[in-house]
Amino acid sequence: MHIPNDFLDPKVSGSMMGAAAVVLAYALAKVRAAVTAIVPQEALAAAGKGVGNLLNGSRRALTRLGERKLYLMGMAASLIFAAQMFNFPINNGTSGHLLGGVLASVLLGPFAGTLVIAAVLAIQSLFFGDGGIMALGANIINMAFFGAFIGYYIYYIIKKYLPEWASIGLAAWASVVLAAFACSLEIGYSGTIGFSAIIPSMFKVHAIIGIVEALITVTMIKVFRSMTAENGEETE
Amino acid sequence: MKKIIFLAVAVAILAAFFASANPDGLDHVAETLGFGGKAAASTAIMADYKVPFIPHACVSTALAGVTGVLLTFGIFWATIKLSGKTK
């Protein structure tokens, strides 16, 4: 669902860039606060010059749990990057691939999940031409904001009524359909094609892709959790 | 932790050989509705998940994929290494 540059007009790609910048700045601030702690002045004074690796005199430093969280984010991001390369065939000459929004945010929380997907999208567009660089804002809004962030809250609400695996699956499906809808609106507003043509076509294809997204998401969350479990619970 | 990176590398390599070459959902819709031709060819360094100087398509994609996996992890790794730590 990576939009190339030419499907969007500059107004749409520009405003999506702005919206994406706001989302990312907020998510970044939230994650930074979660993975760091303020180092007390007395500790800094006592340590003297030994705290050379405190960056730019910043008072915040990475906690041990925060470091683990960042490693988990990196692992999830690289796994989602790889999984997105694996296009699976669906009906009549079409393929789909994982978006990974709900996968990332159920594993890491909504803010970290959003950043993880945005990082994957940035690498894909900068180095692999998958999704245009001008369209990166729109792609981040679709797959990181709607896919991961909103996807997380869909999961969160459904989980009150259904078992976890069912909530994950349903949220994963909904996140793909929602991202496809947002994508259709952006392309429609750009005047590339009429809304009445693109909205139903995108829905039909992504309603099917979403089913596979749900299956992969549930499976990969189990695998990821068992492979990264701590305290000797590692199940290999 | 290394296990997940190995898994990601394995998935990228498998994808290079076995992934469907059909257009994805959006590309398919674009083709069907007749605006797919608008997309210009990308000038990115590993455009279309191919390393430019390797002629064998699958090997080229596998190499591009592994590079991508390591780059992606690298962003987070670099963030950790550049951050001050509490001990």
PDB file of C-alpha atoms in Angstrom:
ATOM      1  CA  MET A   1       0.000   0.000   0.000  1.00  0.00           C
ATOM      2  CA  HIS A   2       3.031   2.263  -0.403  1.00  0.00           C
ATOM      3  CA  ILE A   3       1.919   5.310  -2.400  1.00  0.00           C
ATOM      4  CA  PRO A   4       4.391   6.486  -5.066  1.00  0.00           C
ATOM      5  CA  ASN A   5       4.986  10.247  -5.463  1.00  0.00           C
ATOM      6  CA  ASP A   6       2.960  10.615  -8.641  1.00  0.00           C
ATOM      7  CA  PHE A   7      -0.364   9.442  -7.184  1.00  0.00           C
ATOM      8  CA  LEU A   8      -0.589  12.497  -4.915  1.00  0.00           C
ATOM      9  CA  ASP A   9      -0.669  16.185  -5.690  1.00  0.00           C
ATOM     10  CA  PRO A  10       1.730  18.470  -3.764  1.00  0.00           C
ATOM     11  CA  LYS A  11      -1.024  19.884  -1.550  1.00  0.00           C
ATOM     12  CA  VAL A  12      -2.012  16.458  -0.286  1.00  0.00           C
ATOM     13  CA  SER A  13       1.548  15.163   0.129  1.00  0.00           C
ATOM     14  CA  GLY A  14       2.534  18.425   1.838  1.00  0.00           C
ATOM     15  CA  SER A  15      -0.284  18.399   4.358  1.00  0.00           C
ATOM     16  CA  MET A  16       0.298  14.709   5.076  1.00  0.00           C
ATOM     17  CA  MET A  17       3.989  15.483   5.705  1.00  0.00           C
ATOM     18  CA  GLY A  18       2.898  18.082   8.235  1.00  0.00           C
ATOM     19  CA  ALA A  19       0.455  15.732   9.920  1.00  0.00           C
ATOM     20  CA  ALA A  20       3.061  12.956  10.006  1.00  0.00           C
ATOM     21  CA  ALA A  21       5.625  15.316  11.554  1.00  0.00           C
ATOM     22  CA  VAL A  22       3.204  16.153  14.381  1.00  0.00           C
ATOM     23  CA  VAL A  23       2.378  12.471  15.006  1.00  0.00           C
ATOM     24  CA  LEU A  24       6.046  11.466  15.000  1.00  0.00           C
ATOM     25  CA  ALA A  25       7.130  14.324  17.263  1.00  0.00           C
ATOM     26  CA  TYR A  26       4.472  13.359  19.789  1.00  0.00           C
ATOM     27  CA  ALA A  27       5.262   9.637  19.624  1.00  0.00           C
ATOM     28  CA  LEU A  28       8.981  10.373  19.886  1.00  0.00           C
ATOM     29  CA  ALA A  29       8.467  12.516  22.990  1.00  0.00           C
ATOM     30  CA  LYS A  30       6.346   9.780  24.596  1.00  0.00           C
ATOM     31  CA  VAL A  31       8.867   7.031  23.850  1.00  0.00           C
ATOM     32  CA  ARG A  32      11.803   9.175  24.947  1.00  0.00           C
ATOM     33  CA  ALA A  33      10.114   9.845  28.278  1.00  0.00           C
ATOM     34  CA  ALA A  34       9.409   6.120  28.687  1.00  0.00           C
ATOM     35  CA  VAL A  35      12.905   4.828  27.966  1.00  0.00           C
ATOM     36  CA  THR A  36      14.909   7.461  29.824  1.00  0.00           C
ATOM     37  CA  ALA A  37      15.089   8.810  33.332  1.00  0.00           C
ATOM     38  CA  ILE A  38      16.274  12.157  34.640  1.00  0.00           C
ATOM     39  CA  VAL A  39      19.661  11.776  36.254  1.00  0.00           C
ATOM     40  CA  PRO A  40      19.686  13.530  39.644  1.00  0.00           C
ATOM     41  CA  GLN A  41      22.150  16.396  39.978  1.00  0.00           C
ATOM     42  CA  GLU A  42      23.790  14.800  43.042  1.00  0.00           C
ATOM     43  CA  ALA A  43      24.499  11.625  41.062  1.00  0.00           C
ATOM     44  CA  LEU A  44      26.089  13.659  38.293  1.00  0.00           C
ATOM     45  CA  ALA A  45      28.243  15.533  40.787  1.00  0.00           C
ATOM     46  CA  ALA A  46      29.275  12.359  42.592  1.00  0.00           C
ATOM     47  CA  ALA A  47      30.191  10.602  39.365  1.00  0.00           C
ATOM     48  CA  GLY A  48      32.306  13.566  38.330  1.00  0.00           C
ATOM     49  CA  LYS A  49      33.872  13.197  34.940  1.00  0.00           C
ATOM     50  CA  GLY A  50      33.019   9.497  34.809  1.00  0.00           C
ATOM     51  CA  VAL A  51      29.687  10.154  33.130  1.00  0.00           C
ATOM     52  CA  GLY A  52      31.299  11.056  29.842  1.00  0.00           C
ATOM     53  CA  ASN A  53      28.685   9.314  27.778  1.00  0.00           C
ATOM     54  CA  LEU A  54      25.835  11.548  28.845  1.00  0.00           C
ATOM     55  CA  LEU A  55      24.910  13.046  25.521  1.00  0.00           C
ATOM     56  CA  ASN A  56      25.364  16.806  25.099  1.00  0.00           C
ATOM     57  CA  GLY A  57      24.952  17.442  28.772  1.00  0.00           C
ATOM     58  CA  SER A  58      21.395  16.055  28.535  1.00  0.00           C
ATOM     59  CA  ARG A  59      19.937  15.317  31.949  1.00  0.00           C
ATOM     60  CA  ARG A  60      18.024  12.308  30.629  1.00  0.00           C
ATOM     61  CA  ALA A  61      19.749   8.982  30.292  1.00  0.00           C
ATOM     62  CA  LEU A  62      18.607   5.628  28.936  1.00  0.00           C
ATOM     63  CA  THR A  63      17.435   3.238  31.648  1.00  0.00           C
ATOM     64  CA  ARG A  64      18.194  -0.470  31.532  1.00  0.00           C
ATOM     65  CA  LEU A  65      14.558  -1.259  30.764  1.00  0.00           C
ATOM     66  CA  GLY A  66      14.534   1.539  28.215  1.00  0.00           C
ATOM     67  CA  GLU A  67      17.560   0.053  26.493  1.00  0.00           C
ATOM     68  CA  ARG A  68      15.788  -3.300  26.276  1.00  0.00           C
ATOM     69  CA  LYS A  69      12.723  -1.561  24.868  1.00  0.00           C
ATOM     70  CA  LEU A  70      14.786   0.094  22.130  1.00  0.00           C
ATOM     71  CA  TYR A  71      16.386  -3.252  21.256  1.00  0.00           C
ATOM     72  CA  LEU A  72      12.908  -4.804  21.036  1.00  0.00           C
ATOM     73  CA  MET A  73      11.816  -1.933  18.776  1.00  0.00           C
ATOM     74  CA  GLY A  74      14.794  -2.539  16.504  1.00  0.00           C
ATOM     75  CA  MET A  75      14.064  -6.256  16.358  1.00  0.00           C
ATOM     76  CA  ALA A  76      10.383  -5.713  15.611  1.00  0.00           C
ATOM     77  CA  ALA A  77      11.246  -3.143  12.935  1.00  0.00           C
ATOM     78  CA  SER A  78      13.709  -5.414  11.149  1.00  0.00           C
ATOM     79  CA  LEU A  79      11.304  -8.356  11.302  1.00  0.00           C
ATOM     80  CA  ILE A  80       8.463  -6.237   9.911  1.00  0.00           C
ATOM     81  CA  PHE A  81      10.743  -4.899   7.161  1.00  0.00           C
ATOM     82  CA  ALA A  82      11.532  -8.478   6.131  1.00  0.00           C
ATOM     83  CA  ALA A  83       7.935  -9.649   6.404  1.00  0.00           C
ATOM     84  CA  GLN A  84       6.757  -6.759   4.223  1.00  0.00           C
ATOM     85  CA  MET A  85       8.956  -8.108   1.410  1.00  0.00           C
ATOM     86  CA  PHE A  86       7.007 -11.360   1.480  1.00  0.00           C
ATOM     87  CA  ASN A  87       4.156 -10.695  -0.901  1.00  0.00           C
ATOM     88  CA  PHE A  88       1.563 -13.444  -0.750  1.00  0.00           C
ATOM     89  CA  PRO A  89      -0.723 -14.085  -3.728  1.00  0.00           C
ATOM     90  CA  ILE A  90      -4.427 -13.343  -3.314  1.00  0.00           C
ATOM     91  CA  ASN A  91      -7.147 -13.531  -5.978  1.00  0.00           C
ATOM     92  CA  ASN A  92      -6.875 -12.570  -9.667  1.00  0.00           C
ATOM     93  CA  GLY A  93      -3.269 -11.573 -10.167  1.00  0.00           C
ATOM     94  CA  THR A  94      -2.938  -9.515  -7.000  1.00  0.00           C
ATOM     95  CA  SER A  95      -0.676  -9.895  -4.021  1.00  0.00           C
ATOM     96  CA  GLY A  96      -0.637  -8.469  -0.537  1.00  0.00           C
ATOM     97  CA  HIS A  97       1.934  -8.053   2.159  1.00  0.00           C
ATOM     98  CA  LEU A  98       1.976  -7.472   5.887  1.00  0.00           C
ATOM     99  CA  LEU A  99       1.645  -3.880   7.078  1.00  0.00           C
ATOM    100  CA  GLY A 100       2.561  -4.775  10.639  1.00  0.00           C
ATOM    101  CA  GLY A 101       0.950  -1.826  12.438  1.00  0.00           C
ATOM    102  CA  VAL A 102      -1.033  -3.808  14.990  1.00  0.00           C
ATOM    103  CA  LEU A 103       1.833  -6.285  15.248  1.00  0.00           C
ATOM    104  CA  ALA A 104       4.221  -3.511  16.280  1.00  0.00           C
ATOM    105  CA  SER A 105       1.879  -1.673  18.622  1.00  0.00           C
ATOM    106  CA  VAL A 106       0.560  -4.753  20.445  1.00  0.00           C
ATOM    107  CA  LEU A 107       4.169  -5.844  21.056  1.00  0.00           C
ATOM    108  CA  LEU A 108       5.534  -2.414  21.989  1.00  0.00           C
ATOM    109  CA  GLY A 109       2.647  -0.084  22.756  1.00  0.00           C
ATOM    110  CA  PRO A 110       1.019   2.510  20.480  1.00  0.00           C
ATOM    111  CA  PHE A 111       3.770   5.154  20.507  1.00  0.00           C
ATOM    112  CA  ALA A 112       6.733   2.836  20.012  1.00  0.00           C
ATOM    113  CA  GLY A 113       4.714   0.858  17.457  1.00  0.00           C
ATOM    114  CA  THR A 114       4.026   4.016  15.460  1.00  0.00           C
ATOM    115  CA  LEU A 115       7.724   4.930  15.453  1.00  0.00           C
ATOM    116  CA  VAL A 116       8.726   1.417  14.403  1.00  0.00           C
ATOM    117  CA  ILE A 117       6.425   1.436  11.368  1.00  0.00           C
ATOM    118  CA  ALA A 118       7.492   4.988  10.459  1.00  0.00           C
ATOM    119  CA  ALA A 119      11.158   3.901  10.578  1.00  0.00           C
ATOM    120  CA  VAL A 120      10.429   0.949   8.281  1.00  0.00           C
ATOM    121  CA  LEU A 121       8.536   3.208   5.844  1.00  0.00           C
ATOM    122  CA  ALA A 122      11.345   5.783   5.821  1.00  0.00           C
ATOM    123  CA  ILE A 123      13.970   3.144   4.995  1.00  0.00           C
ATOM    124  CA  GLN A 124      11.760   1.639   2.307  1.00  0.00           C
ATOM    125  CA  SER A 125      11.213   4.937   0.561  1.00  0.00           C
ATOM    126  CA  LEU A 126      14.765   6.300   0.933  1.00  0.00           C
ATOM    127  CA  PHE A 127      16.720   3.207  -0.066  1.00  0.00           C
ATOM    128  CA  PHE A 128      14.314   0.945  -1.928  1.00  0.00           C
ATOM    129  CA  GLY A 129      11.978   3.302  -3.771  1.00  0.00           C
ATOM    130  CA  ASP A 130       9.040   1.538  -2.106  1.00  0.00           C
ATOM    131  CA  GLY A 131       6.671   4.448  -1.519  1.00  0.00           C
ATOM    132  CA  GLY A 132       7.653   7.896  -2.774  1.00  0.00           C
ATOM    133  CA  ILE A 133       9.764  10.258  -0.689  1.00  0.00           C
ATOM    134  CA  MET A 134       7.232  13.074  -1.228  1.00  0.00           C
ATOM    135  CA  ALA A 135       4.486  10.610  -0.319  1.00  0.00           C
ATOM    136  CA  LEU A 136       6.259   9.458   2.850  1.00  0.00           C
ATOM    137  CA  GLY A 137       4.026  11.656   5.011  1.00  0.00           C
ATOM    138  CA  ALA A 138       0.895  10.096   3.564  1.00  0.00           C
ATOM    139  CA  ASN A 139       2.319   6.594   3.933  1.00  0.00           C
ATOM    140  CA  ILE A 140       3.233   7.293   7.570  1.00  0.00           C
ATOM    141  CA  ILE A 141      -0.289   8.584   8.262  1.00  0.00           C
ATOM    142  CA  ASN A 142      -1.852   5.514   6.619  1.00  0.00           C
ATOM    143  CA  MET A 143       0.311   2.715   7.933  1.00  0.00           C
ATOM    144  CA  ALA A 144       1.941   4.124  11.079  1.00  0.00           C
ATOM    145  CA  PHE A 145      -0.822   6.405  12.407  1.00  0.00           C
ATOM    146  CA  PHE A 146      -3.931   4.504  11.279  1.00  0.00           C
ATOM    147  CA  GLY A 147      -2.210   1.110  11.027  1.00  0.00           C
ATOM    148  CA  ALA A 148      -0.248   1.090  14.287  1.00  0.00           C
ATOM    149  CA  PHE A 149      -1.583   3.871  16.515  1.00  0.00           C
ATOM    150  CA  ILE A 150      -5.324   3.713  15.803  1.00  0.00           C
ATOM    151  CA  GLY A 151      -4.951  -0.046  15.250  1.00  0.00           C
ATOM    152  CA  TYR A 152      -3.716  -0.334  18.831  1.00  0.00           C
ATOM    153  CA  TYR A 153      -6.811   1.379  20.251  1.00  0.00           C
ATOM    154  CA  ILE A 154      -9.097  -0.796  18.141  1.00  0.00           C
ATOM    155  CA  TYR A 155      -7.338  -3.784  19.731  1.00  0.00           C
ATOM    156  CA  TYR A 156      -7.601  -2.158  23.161  1.00  0.00           C
ATOM    157  CA  ILE A 157     -11.371  -1.672  22.863  1.00  0.00           C
ATOM    158  CA  ILE A 158     -12.128  -5.116  21.382  1.00  0.00           C
ATOM    159  CA  LYS A 159     -10.010  -6.781  24.074  1.00  0.00           C
ATOM    160  CA  LYS A 160     -12.581  -5.785  26.679  1.00  0.00           C
ATOM    161  CA  TYR A 161     -15.088  -8.118  25.046  1.00  0.00           C
ATOM    162  CA  LEU A 162     -13.089 -10.839  23.285  1.00  0.00           C
ATOM    163  CA  PRO A 163     -10.059 -13.067  23.950  1.00  0.00           C
ATOM    164  CA  GLU A 164      -6.685 -11.562  23.146  1.00  0.00           C
ATOM    165  CA  TRP A 165      -5.926 -13.478  19.943  1.00  0.00           C
ATOM    166  CA  ALA A 166      -9.346 -12.579  18.493  1.00  0.00           C
ATOM    167  CA  SER A 167      -8.865  -8.916  19.396  1.00  0.00           C
ATOM    168  CA  ILE A 168      -5.443  -8.886  17.769  1.00  0.00           C
ATOM    169  CA  GLY A 169      -6.798 -10.522  14.613  1.00  0.00           C
ATOM    170  CA  LEU A 170      -9.807  -8.237  14.291  1.00  0.00           C
ATOM    171  CA  ALA A 171      -7.743  -5.127  14.973  1.00  0.00           C
ATOM    172  CA  ALA A 172      -5.164  -6.225  12.389  1.00  0.00           C
ATOM    173  CA  TRP A 173      -7.899  -6.675   9.789  1.00  0.00           C
ATOM    174  CA  ALA A 174      -9.506  -3.341  10.642  1.00  0.00           C
ATOM    175  CA  SER A 175      -6.150  -1.528  10.549  1.00  0.00           C
ATOM    176  CA  VAL A 176      -5.509  -2.673   6.977  1.00  0.00           C
ATOM    177  CA  VAL A 177      -8.978  -1.657   5.812  1.00  0.00           C
ATOM    178  CA  LEU A 178      -8.664   1.696   7.596  1.00  0.00           C
ATOM    179  CA  ALA A 179      -5.233   2.358   6.071  1.00  0.00           C
ATOM    180  CA  ALA A 180      -6.631   1.465   2.633  1.00  0.00           C
ATOM    181  CA  PHE A 181      -9.510   3.902   3.187  1.00  0.00           C
ATOM    182  CA  ALA A 182      -7.142   6.716   4.200  1.00  0.00           C
ATOM    183  CA  CYS A 183      -4.988   5.910   1.168  1.00  0.00           C
ATOM    184  CA  SER A 184      -8.072   6.085  -1.094  1.00  0.00           C
ATOM    185  CA  LEU A 185      -9.045   9.482   0.309  1.00  0.00           C
ATOM    186  CA  GLU A 186      -5.557  10.911  -0.252  1.00  0.00           C
ATOM    187  CA  ILE A 187      -5.456   9.678  -3.849  1.00  0.00           C
ATOM    188  CA  GLY A 188      -9.028  10.885  -4.387  1.00  0.00           C
ATOM    189  CA  TYR A 189      -8.348  14.359  -2.986  1.00  0.00           C
ATOM    190  CA  SER A 190      -5.307  14.575  -5.262  1.00  0.00           C
ATOM    191  CA  GLY A 191      -7.658  14.283  -8.217  1.00  0.00           C
ATOM    192  CA  THR A 192      -5.834  11.199  -9.484  1.00  0.00           C
ATOM    193  CA  ILE A 193      -9.065   9.198  -9.690  1.00  0.00           C
ATOM    194  CA  GLY A 194     -12.643   9.606  -8.468  1.00  0.00           C
ATOM    195  CA  PHE A 195     -13.585   8.638  -4.915  1.00  0.00           C
ATOM    196  CA  SER A 196     -16.429   6.432  -6.157  1.00  0.00           C
ATOM    197  CA  ALA A 197     -13.947   4.348  -8.174  1.00  0.00           C
ATOM    198  CA  ILE A 198     -11.066   3.992  -5.736  1.00  0.00           C
ATOM    199  CA  ILE A 199     -12.834   3.554  -2.384  1.00  0.00           C
ATOM    200  CA  PRO A 200     -14.748   0.359  -3.238  1.00  0.00           C
ATOM    201  CA  SER A 201     -11.847  -1.136  -5.247  1.00  0.00           C
ATOM    202  CA  MET A 202      -9.386  -0.560  -2.419  1.00  0.00           C
ATOM    203  CA  PHE A 203     -11.848  -1.944   0.123  1.00  0.00           C
ATOM    204  CA  LYS A 204     -12.480  -5.156  -1.828  1.00  0.00           C
ATOM    205  CA  VAL A 205      -8.782  -5.992  -2.194  1.00  0.00           C
ATOM    206  CA  HIS A 206      -7.768  -5.002   1.316  1.00  0.00           C
ATOM    207  CA  ALA A 207     -10.642  -6.773   3.009  1.00  0.00           C
ATOM    208  CA  ILE A 208      -8.959  -9.964   1.749  1.00  0.00           C
ATOM    209  CA  ILE A 209      -5.382  -8.834   2.434  1.00  0.00           C
ATOM    210  CA  GLY A 210      -6.553  -7.957   5.952  1.00  0.00           C
ATOM    211  CA  ILE A 211      -7.462 -11.578   6.653  1.00  0.00           C
ATOM    212  CA  VAL A 212      -3.900 -12.662   5.928  1.00  0.00           C
ATOM    213  CA  GLU A 213      -2.622  -9.688   7.967  1.00  0.00           C
ATOM    214  CA  ALA A 214      -4.673 -10.986  10.900  1.00  0.00           C
ATOM    215  CA  LEU A 215      -3.251 -14.526  10.614  1.00  0.00           C
ATOM    216  CA  ILE A 216       0.357 -13.328  10.283  1.00  0.00           C
ATOM    217  CA  THR A 217      -0.033 -10.806  13.111  1.00  0.00           C
ATOM    218  CA  VAL A 218      -1.387 -13.359  15.609  1.00  0.00           C
ATOM    219  CA  THR A 219       1.327 -15.877  14.670  1.00  0.00           C
ATOM    220  CA  MET A 220       4.199 -13.412  14.693  1.00  0.00           C
ATOM    221  CA  ILE A 221       3.219 -11.940  18.054  1.00  0.00           C
ATOM    222  CA  LYS A 222       3.409 -15.438  19.562  1.00  0.00           C
ATOM    223  CA  VAL A 223       6.752 -16.131  17.913  1.00  0.00           C
ATOM    224  CA  PHE A 224       8.219 -12.742  18.854  1.00  0.00           C
ATOM    225  CA  ARG A 225       7.110 -13.023  22.474  1.00  0.00           C
ATOM    226  CA  SER A 226       8.492 -16.528  22.890  1.00  0.00           C
ATOM    227  CA  MET A 227      11.795 -15.610  21.230  1.00  0.00           C
ATOM    228  CA  THR A 228      12.361 -12.493  23.328  1.00  0.00           C
ATOM    229  CA  ALA A 229      11.088 -13.750  26.701  1.00  0.00           C
ATOM    230  CA  GLU A 230      13.451 -13.001  29.576  1.00  0.00           C
ATOM    231  CA  ASN A 231      14.469 -14.749  32.835  1.00  0.00           C
ATOM    232  CA  GLY A 232      15.160 -18.172  31.434  1.00  0.00           C
ATOM    233  CA  GLU A 233      11.676 -18.481  29.964  1.00  0.00           C
ATOM    234  CA  GLU A 234      13.160 -18.609  26.491  1.00  0.00           C
ATOM    235  CA  THR A 235      11.470 -21.407  24.665  1.00  0.00           C
ATOM    236  CA  GLU A 236      13.816 -21.507  21.615  1.00  0.00           C
TER     237      GLU A 236
ATOM    238  CA  MET B   1      17.775 -11.044  20.686  1.00  0.00           C
ATOM    239  CA  LYS B   2      20.008 -12.333  17.917  1.00  0.00           C
ATOM    240  CA  LYS B   3      17.384 -14.961  17.146  1.00  0.00           C
ATOM    241  CA  ILE B   4      14.909 -12.339  15.923  1.00  0.00           C
ATOM    242  CA  ILE B   5      17.528 -10.765  13.652  1.00  0.00           C
ATOM    243  CA  PHE B   6      18.374 -14.189  12.220  1.00  0.00           C
ATOM    244  CA  LEU B   7      14.657 -14.813  11.697  1.00  0.00           C
ATOM    245  CA  ALA B   8      14.293 -11.448   9.916  1.00  0.00           C
ATOM    246  CA  VAL B   9      17.292 -12.203   7.681  1.00  0.00           C
ATOM    247  CA  ALA B  10      15.833 -15.636   6.886  1.00  0.00           C
ATOM    248  CA  VAL B  11      12.414 -14.170   6.060  1.00  0.00           C
ATOM    249  CA  ALA B  12      14.025 -11.559   3.766  1.00  0.00           C
ATOM    250  CA  ILE B  13      15.998 -14.237   1.907  1.00  0.00           C
ATOM    251  CA  LEU B  14      12.981 -16.530   1.590  1.00  0.00           C
ATOM    252  CA  ALA B  15      10.912 -13.568   0.369  1.00  0.00           C
ATOM    253  CA  ALA B  16      13.518 -12.880  -2.331  1.00  0.00           C
ATOM    254  CA  PHE B  17      12.999 -16.364  -3.732  1.00  0.00           C
ATOM    255  CA  PHE B  18       9.366 -17.169  -2.998  1.00  0.00           C
ATOM    256  CA  ALA B  19       7.365 -13.938  -2.679  1.00  0.00           C
ATOM    257  CA  SER B  20       4.613 -13.331  -5.213  1.00  0.00           C
ATOM    258  CA  ALA B  21       5.643 -11.001  -8.034  1.00  0.00           C
ATOM    259  CA  ASN B  22       2.035  -9.894  -8.609  1.00  0.00           C
ATOM    260  CA  PRO B  23       1.233  -6.208  -7.987  1.00  0.00           C
ATOM    261  CA  ASP B  24       0.126  -5.488  -4.421  1.00  0.00           C
ATOM    262  CA  GLY B  25      -3.346  -4.232  -3.503  1.00  0.00           C
ATOM    263  CA  LEU B  26      -2.796  -0.548  -4.307  1.00  0.00           C
ATOM    264  CA  ASP B  27      -0.762  -1.225  -7.473  1.00  0.00           C
ATOM    265  CA  HIS B  28      -3.426  -3.634  -8.696  1.00  0.00           C
ATOM    266  CA  VAL B  29      -6.201  -1.093  -8.078  1.00  0.00           C
ATOM    267  CA  ALA B  30      -4.115   1.589  -9.830  1.00  0.00           C
ATOM    268  CA  GLU B  31      -3.675  -0.667 -12.860  1.00  0.00           C
ATOM    269  CA  THR B  32      -7.340  -1.663 -12.989  1.00  0.00           C
ATOM    270  CA  LEU B  33      -8.540   1.918 -12.688  1.00  0.00           C
ATOM    271  CA  GLY B  34      -5.972   3.108 -15.224  1.00  0.00           C
ATOM    272  CA  PHE B  35      -3.704   5.413 -13.202  1.00  0.00           C
ATOM    273  CA  GLY B  36      -0.913   2.903 -12.541  1.00  0.00           C
ATOM    274  CA  GLY B  37       1.112   4.344 -15.426  1.00  0.00           C
ATOM    275  CA  LYS B  38       1.531   7.599 -13.493  1.00  0.00           C
ATOM    276  CA  ALA B  39       4.126   6.046 -11.188  1.00  0.00           C
ATOM    277  CA  ALA B  40       7.602   6.938 -12.468  1.00  0.00           C
ATOM    278  CA  ALA B  41      10.442   4.446 -12.023  1.00  0.00           C
ATOM    279  CA  SER B  42      12.256   5.016  -8.745  1.00  0.00           C
ATOM    280  CA  THR B  43      15.796   6.328  -8.615  1.00  0.00           C
ATOM    281  CA  ALA B  44      16.502   4.948  -5.127  1.00  0.00           C
ATOM    282  CA  ILE B  45      19.813   3.144  -4.727  1.00  0.00           C
ATOM    283  CA  MET B  46      18.220  -0.293  -4.292  1.00  0.00           C
ATOM    284  CA  ALA B  47      15.043   0.478  -6.227  1.00  0.00           C
ATOM    285  CA  ASP B  48      12.574  -2.384  -6.421  1.00  0.00           C
ATOM    286  CA  TYR B  49      14.624  -4.302  -3.804  1.00  0.00           C
ATOM    287  CA  LYS B  50      17.472  -4.961  -6.223  1.00  0.00           C
ATOM    288  CA  VAL B  51      21.172  -4.367  -5.645  1.00  0.00           C
ATOM    289  CA  PRO B  52      22.179  -2.738  -8.946  1.00  0.00           C
ATOM    290  CA  PHE B  53      25.328  -4.684  -9.874  1.00  0.00           C
ATOM    291  CA  ILE B  54      24.022  -8.219  -9.299  1.00  0.00           C
ATOM    292  CA  PRO B  55      22.408  -9.711 -12.386  1.00  0.00           C
ATOM    293  CA  HIS B  56      20.657 -12.684 -10.746  1.00  0.00           C
ATOM    294  CA  ALA B  57      17.277 -11.239  -9.722  1.00  0.00           C
ATOM    295  CA  CYS B  58      16.602 -13.383  -6.642  1.00  0.00           C
ATOM    296  CA  VAL B  59      20.143 -13.102  -5.275  1.00  0.00           C
ATOM    297  CA  SER B  60      20.032  -9.355  -5.848  1.00  0.00           C
ATOM    298  CA  THR B  61      16.754  -9.054  -3.943  1.00  0.00           C
ATOM    299  CA  ALA B  62      18.013 -11.301  -1.144  1.00  0.00           C
ATOM    300  CA  LEU B  63      21.066  -9.073  -0.716  1.00  0.00           C
ATOM    301  CA  ALA B  64      18.937  -5.919  -0.797  1.00  0.00           C
ATOM    302  CA  GLY B  65      16.583  -7.469   1.763  1.00  0.00           C
ATOM    303  CA  VAL B  66      19.353  -8.429   4.180  1.00  0.00           C
ATOM    304  CA  THR B  67      20.826  -4.922   3.819  1.00  0.00           C
ATOM    305  CA  GLY B  68      17.412  -3.473   4.632  1.00  0.00           C
ATOM    306  CA  VAL B  69      16.977  -5.668   7.707  1.00  0.00           C
ATOM    307  CA  LEU B  70      20.368  -4.576   9.057  1.00  0.00           C
ATOM    308  CA  LEU B  71      19.757  -0.902   8.188  1.00  0.00           C
ATOM    309  CA  THR B  72      16.419  -0.986   9.998  1.00  0.00           C
ATOM    310  CA  PHE B  73      17.896  -2.557  13.106  1.00  0.00           C
ATOM    311  CA  GLY B  74      20.846  -0.186  12.767  1.00  0.00           C
ATOM    312  CA  ILE B  75      18.700   2.917  13.347  1.00  0.00           C
ATOM    313  CA  PHE B  76      17.647   1.634  16.768  1.00  0.00           C
ATOM    314  CA  TRP B  77      21.075   0.216  17.587  1.00  0.00           C
ATOM    315  CA  ALA B  78      22.689   3.572  16.787  1.00  0.00           C
ATOM    316  CA  THR B  79      20.132   5.350  18.976  1.00  0.00           C
ATOM    317  CA  ILE B  80      21.056   3.087  21.889  1.00  0.00           C
ATOM    318  CA  LYS B  81      24.787   3.524  21.331  1.00  0.00           C
ATOM    319  CA  LEU B  82      24.508   7.307  21.108  1.00  0.00           C
ATOM    320  CA  SER B  83      22.400   7.631  24.255  1.00  0.00           C
ATOM    321  CA  GLY B  84      23.767   8.229  27.703  1.00  0.00           C
ATOM    322  CA  LYS B  85      22.927   5.442  30.124  1.00  0.00           C
ATOM    323  CA  THR B  86      22.028   5.197  33.793  1.00  0.00           C
ATOM    324  CA  LYS B  87      23.932   2.482  35.580  1.00  0.00           C
TER     325      LYS B  87
END
